[in-house]
Amino acid sequence: MSASDHGTDSISPSVSSSEVAVIAGGCFWGVEDILRTVPGVIDTYVGYTGGHLENPTSPDTPDTKSGHAQAVRLPFHPAVLSCGTLPERWCSPRPAP
């Protein structure tokens, strides 16, 4: 996954016992906003995954001809959250703003 200006590809030593998931689900800003509220998520990093361009940008992804998807990389505490429970936490109903 390519790092964006919103994050980096490194995880700080303080979270070395964490696990990492990468989720692609449309616009990464909306997905990131939801994931930040999930208990156990340590941080979020947005970027692009897959594809054939070396430095993709947002205009490269809408038609998927580049093969890239907008994605969110998130380190998480496995004692609080697992890859098995992440989808149900991410997709759970939320009150409208």
mmCIF file of C-alpha atoms in Angstrom:
data_model
loop_
_atom_site.group_PDB
_atom_site.id
_atom_site.type_symbol
_atom_site.label_atom_id
_atom_site.label_comp_id
_atom_site.label_asym_id
_atom_site.label_seq_id
_atom_site.Cartn_x
_atom_site.Cartn_y
_atom_site.Cartn_z
ATOM 1 C CA MET A 1 0.000 0.000 0.000
ATOM 2 C CA SER A 2 1.352 3.423 -0.892
ATOM 3 C CA ALA A 3 1.385 5.915 1.965
ATOM 4 C CA SER A 4 -0.504 9.171 1.552
ATOM 5 C CA ASP A 5 0.262 12.506 3.122
ATOM 6 C CA HIS A 6 -2.100 11.530 5.953
ATOM 7 C CA GLY A 7 0.043 8.715 7.337
ATOM 8 C CA THR A 8 3.139 6.621 6.872
ATOM 9 C CA ASP A 9 3.875 2.962 6.385
ATOM 10 C CA SER A 10 5.662 2.617 9.718
ATOM 11 C CA ILE A 11 4.137 1.546 13.023
ATOM 12 C CA SER A 12 5.646 2.979 16.181
ATOM 13 C CA PRO A 13 7.481 0.613 18.550
ATOM 14 C CA SER A 14 4.777 1.207 21.180
ATOM 15 C CA VAL A 15 2.358 -0.838 19.106
ATOM 16 C CA SER A 16 4.759 -3.617 18.143
ATOM 17 C CA SER A 17 2.390 -6.219 19.611
ATOM 18 C CA SER A 18 -0.387 -5.077 17.290
ATOM 19 C CA GLU A 19 -1.742 -6.734 14.178
ATOM 20 C CA VAL A 20 -2.456 -4.897 10.935
ATOM 21 C CA ALA A 21 -5.444 -5.013 8.597
ATOM 22 C CA VAL A 22 -5.930 -3.316 5.222
ATOM 23 C CA ILE A 23 -9.496 -2.526 4.190
ATOM 24 C CA ALA A 24 -10.583 -1.182 0.811
ATOM 25 C CA GLY A 25 -14.154 -0.016 0.592
ATOM 26 C CA GLY A 26 -14.697 2.961 -1.663
ATOM 27 C CA CYS A 27 -13.503 6.407 -0.649
ATOM 28 C CA PHE A 28 -10.859 5.934 2.030
ATOM 29 C CA TRP A 29 -11.793 9.114 3.918
ATOM 30 C CA GLY A 30 -15.259 7.762 4.759
ATOM 31 C CA VAL A 31 -13.937 4.298 5.642
ATOM 32 C CA GLU A 32 -11.200 5.840 7.786
ATOM 33 C CA ASP A 33 -13.720 8.008 9.641
ATOM 34 C CA ILE A 34 -15.738 4.913 10.606
ATOM 35 C CA LEU A 35 -12.699 2.803 11.539
ATOM 36 C CA ARG A 36 -11.331 5.466 13.895
ATOM 37 C CA THR A 37 -14.348 4.866 16.153
ATOM 38 C CA VAL A 38 -13.886 1.086 16.438
ATOM 39 C CA PRO A 39 -12.531 0.067 19.878
ATOM 40 C CA GLY A 40 -9.110 -1.542 19.513
ATOM 41 C CA VAL A 41 -8.054 0.409 16.403
ATOM 42 C CA ILE A 42 -4.752 2.127 17.205
ATOM 43 C CA ASP A 43 -4.440 4.435 14.201
ATOM 44 C CA THR A 44 -5.378 4.713 10.534
ATOM 45 C CA TYR A 45 -3.319 5.348 7.397
ATOM 46 C CA VAL A 46 -4.897 5.976 3.999
ATOM 47 C CA GLY A 47 -3.400 5.146 0.632
ATOM 48 C CA TYR A 48 -3.734 2.990 -2.462
ATOM 49 C CA THR A 49 -3.332 -0.746 -2.829
ATOM 50 C CA GLY A 50 -2.902 -2.945 -5.894
ATOM 51 C CA GLY A 51 -2.534 -1.510 -9.351
ATOM 52 C CA HIS A 52 0.349 -0.802 -11.649
ATOM 53 C CA LEU A 53 1.191 2.891 -11.112
ATOM 54 C CA GLU A 54 4.158 3.743 -8.913
ATOM 55 C CA ASN A 55 2.603 6.811 -7.247
ATOM 56 C CA PRO A 56 -1.175 6.707 -7.722
ATOM 57 C CA THR A 57 -3.400 9.646 -6.852
ATOM 58 C CA SER A 58 -7.137 9.955 -6.304
ATOM 59 C CA PRO A 59 -7.912 10.735 -9.977
ATOM 60 C CA ASP A 60 -6.214 7.440 -10.935
ATOM 61 C CA THR A 61 -8.680 5.266 -8.992
ATOM 62 C CA PRO A 62 -12.322 6.021 -9.948
ATOM 63 C CA ASP A 63 -12.411 4.015 -13.176
ATOM 64 C CA THR A 64 -10.116 1.247 -11.819
ATOM 65 C CA LYS A 65 -8.138 1.155 -15.105
ATOM 66 C CA SER A 66 -5.044 1.681 -12.961
ATOM 67 C CA GLY A 67 -5.996 -1.349 -10.861
ATOM 68 C CA HIS A 68 -5.652 0.617 -7.632
ATOM 69 C CA ALA A 69 -8.150 0.745 -4.791
ATOM 70 C CA GLN A 70 -8.343 3.363 -2.070
ATOM 71 C CA ALA A 71 -7.626 1.596 1.208
ATOM 72 C CA VAL A 72 -7.095 2.105 4.925
ATOM 73 C CA ARG A 73 -4.269 0.400 6.806
ATOM 74 C CA LEU A 74 -4.966 0.055 10.506
ATOM 75 C CA PRO A 75 -2.893 -1.392 13.301
ATOM 76 C CA PHE A 76 -5.125 -2.779 16.033
ATOM 77 C CA HIS A 77 -4.894 -4.402 19.466
ATOM 78 C CA PRO A 78 -5.619 -8.138 18.969
ATOM 79 C CA ALA A 79 -6.715 -8.467 22.609
ATOM 80 C CA VAL A 80 -9.559 -5.995 21.897
ATOM 81 C CA LEU A 81 -10.304 -6.593 18.224
ATOM 82 C CA SER A 82 -9.677 -9.436 15.785
ATOM 83 C CA CYS A 83 -9.824 -9.723 12.004
ATOM 84 C CA GLY A 84 -12.834 -11.973 12.596
ATOM 85 C CA THR A 85 -14.779 -9.316 14.521
ATOM 86 C CA LEU A 86 -13.525 -6.285 12.577
ATOM 87 C CA PRO A 87 -16.109 -6.589 9.757
ATOM 88 C CA GLU A 88 -19.058 -6.734 12.175
ATOM 89 C CA ARG A 89 -17.695 -3.764 14.149
ATOM 90 C CA TRP A 90 -17.055 -1.810 10.947
ATOM 91 C CA CYS A 91 -20.446 -2.605 9.420
ATOM 92 C CA SER A 92 -22.579 -2.279 12.547
ATOM 93 C CA PRO A 93 -25.500 0.173 12.341
ATOM 94 C CA ARG A 94 -24.716 3.716 13.450
ATOM 95 C CA PRO A 95 -27.045 6.567 14.300
ATOM 96 C CA ALA A 96 -27.376 9.204 11.564
ATOM 97 C CA PRO A 97 -25.366 12.396 12.238
#
